[in-house]
C-alpha cells in the first residue's frame, strides 16, 4: 500500500510540472529563432548551475539584448578602408606561408605602447588611471575554444571613435609603400612592425576582428571588419564595460586553431614579450587535487573490508562515538581557471650588469628592436650615470637602446622637455658611451691588431668569434661615422679614430688613421689623400706617380661624402691632411728644383699666355709627376676636380654660384718629360708658331681629363685630336670630306619603276586566259 501511495504522488507532481516545462521549451524555441550573435554563457553568470535551464525572465532579457545588439550593428556607421590599407591587407591575407606567429607580437607591442601613454599621463594627473582594477596597468589574454575566439585586452589609454577611424582605417602612405617595397625585395613579413602597420597582421589568423575600446574622453565603441574593404563602428552597449583600454577579439580561421592552445600561447608570449614592462596574464587552466566525500558504494565496500579483518586484531578507539568519526573522502583531479603571469622577467637595465647574461642581453635587444633573427648584436653597453642627471641605460650596436631617468621634469610640454638641459646632458653622455662602445669593437677585433700582437691573441676562441666584427660594423654604418665628423665638432677627433679606408699600400684591406700614422716615413709631416670616383681610377691617377715612386702611402677616398668630410677634418694627432691633387704638396727636398724652375721660366710664361682663354691661373714646375708630361691642380682652399663634378651633378646646381667656390687651376709640367723638353725647344725657335700653340692647348685639355675635370667644350677637344691625327698621317689641313652623291636615290626610283612594270607583265597571261575562256 505504501508503494502505491508513493507512485501516485510522483505522477501528480509530473502533471503539475508539464505545463510550465512546455512553456519553457516554447520560450527557448522562440529565442533560438532569433539567437543573438554572441549570447552570454550560462557558466559566465555568477552562481549559475552549469547546463541548467534558464527562467523565462532570463530568456526575455537575453532576447531583448540580442535585438538591441542587432539594431546597433545594423545602424553602425560604415567606412571604406583607405586604398593603401586595402592593398596592405591583400598582401597580408595572401601571405599563406608567412610566419603567422608575429600577429601576437604586434598586438602585445601595441598594447604596451597604449599602457606607456596612460602611465606617462598619470605622472602628472593620477586621476586618469581611475580606481580599482582600472588602475592596474596590465594585459590579459583569454581563450574561448567553443567560439574560436582569442581576446587580448589592455588597460591602456584606449581610443575614441575618431581614434578608431584614424588608427585602424588609414595609415601613412609612406609607411605602407616602404613596407610593400621591402616585402617585394625580401618577402619577409616579419618586418611589418617596423613600418607602423603591425595591427593588420591579425588577418593572418583571423577572418573577422572586433576592437572594443574605451577612452576617458569618449564612450565605449566597437570597431569591426571582415577585411572585405570596409569596417563599421558603433557605440557599444552590449559588451562588458572596459572602464578604460582596448580589447581585441580575433575570430580565428579554421587553419589557425592552433592559437587556441594555452601552451602555444605561453611560448609565444615568452618569446616575443619577455621584457615588456607591463604584466601579461593568461586565463589558464590548472589541475588541482580536491578532497570530496566518498560514494556510498565505496563506503560499504570499505566497511565490509574492515569487518573481514581477523577477530584477534586489537580494536583501537572503541570508546569514540560514531559522531566523532571523520567522514570518508577521496581525492579527485579538478580543472580550475586563474590568471597566470607570463612575463616575470625584471627589466634588465635596473639589474646589476654583472648579473645579466649575454643571452639575456641578446633577448632584450631582439625585443627592443623588433628584430627576431638569430644574430646577436655586435656589442652593448650597460651603465649607470650619476651627477646632475642620473639615469640608467643599455646601448646596443646596431644603434638601439633604452634610457631610464627619474630626474626629468614632467610638468612641462614635450617641446620644452626636448630643450631641457637634462636631456642635453644625457645626450652628451650617451654619445661618449656609444663611441667608447664602438671603439671597443675595434679593440677586440684581431683583424684590427698589428701583426706583432696577433700571435698572442689568435689562440683564444672568444677572440676568434670577434674576428672581422669591426669591418662588418663599418660596412653597415661607416657613412654615419663620416657624417658625424661633418656635424659633430665636439667629438670629431673621437670619430676620426673610428674611420676606416683603403690606401695604395693596404692590399684591399681597411686601415685606420692610427695605423697609417704608425707607417709614415721619417720626415713625413702630412697625411696624404686623394678623392675620386673609384679605387681603381685613383690608383692610376698621375697625382700619385712620384709619391708611389718614393714609397709614400696615400689614402684613397672613393665615396662622395668623403669630399665633404675632408673639408671639416683638417688634422688628426698633430698631423695635417694634404690633398695630393691640390697646391702645396711637399715631397722631401730636391736640390735641382731652383735650377729647373729657372730653366723653364720662359716656357711657363709662354704657356700661360697661350692658355689665356682657358682661365688658367698659373703654369708651374711639378714635384708630383714622374711619367706624365703635365697635370692640372687646384688651389689649396678651392674645390677639387672631384668636388666640381659632384656639385655639377646636383639637381639644383647653379653654375654662377659655383664659380665662386671653383678652385683656381694651375698647370704643372714635368720638366724631365721628353714632350716638355721638345716643346721648350719649339717655343725658343718660334714662339708664334700656331702648330706649337695648338699642341700646348691640346696637352692642357688632355691633362684636364686625366686630372678628373669635365671639359667645357668637348667638341673643341675632339677637333684638336683629329687635327693632330691629320698631322701625324701627313694629311693636308685643307683636305675636306667628300660630298655624298645622289646616285642611290636615282637607283632606288628606277628599281621601283622596274618592279611595277614586271608585276604588270606577270598579270598579262592571266588576262589572256580569261579571254580564251
Short mmCIF file of N, CA, C and O in Angstrom, two decimals, residues 1-10:
data_model
loop_
_atom_site.label_atom_id
_atom_site.label_comp_id
_atom_site.label_asym_id
_atom_site.label_seq_id
_atom_site.Cartn_x
_atom_site.Cartn_y
_atom_site.Cartn_z
N UNK A 1 0.83 -1.20 0.00
CA UNK A 1 0.00 0.00 0.00
C UNK A 1 0.87 1.26 0.00
O UNK A 1 0.60 2.27 -0.66
N UNK A 2 1.96 1.15 0.72
CA UNK A 2 2.86 2.30 0.81
C UNK A 2 3.48 2.62 -0.54
O UNK A 2 3.63 3.77 -0.92
N UNK A 3 3.85 1.57 -1.30
CA UNK A 3 4.44 1.77 -2.63
C UNK A 3 3.46 2.44 -3.56
O UNK A 3 3.83 3.32 -4.35
N UNK A 4 2.20 2.03 -3.53
CA UNK A 4 1.20 2.65 -4.41
C UNK A 4 1.02 4.13 -4.09
O UNK A 4 0.87 4.97 -4.98
N UNK A 5 1.06 4.46 -2.83
CA UNK A 5 0.88 5.86 -2.43
C UNK A 5 2.01 6.74 -2.99
O UNK A 5 1.79 7.82 -3.53
N UNK A 6 3.25 6.24 -2.91
CA UNK A 6 4.40 6.99 -3.42
C UNK A 6 4.30 7.17 -4.93
O UNK A 6 4.57 8.24 -5.48
N UNK A 7 3.83 6.15 -5.64
CA UNK A 7 3.71 6.22 -7.11
C UNK A 7 2.69 7.26 -7.53
O UNK A 7 2.89 8.03 -8.48
N UNK A 8 1.56 7.32 -6.85
CA UNK A 8 0.51 8.29 -7.20
C UNK A 8 1.02 9.72 -6.98
O UNK A 8 0.81 10.62 -7.79
N UNK A 9 1.69 9.92 -5.85
CA UNK A 9 2.24 11.26 -5.59
C UNK A 9 3.23 11.69 -6.66
O UNK A 9 3.28 12.84 -7.09
N UNK A 10 4.04 10.77 -7.12
CA UNK A 10 5.04 11.07 -8.16
C UNK A 10 4.38 11.47 -9.47
O UNK A 10 4.78 12.43 -10.12
#
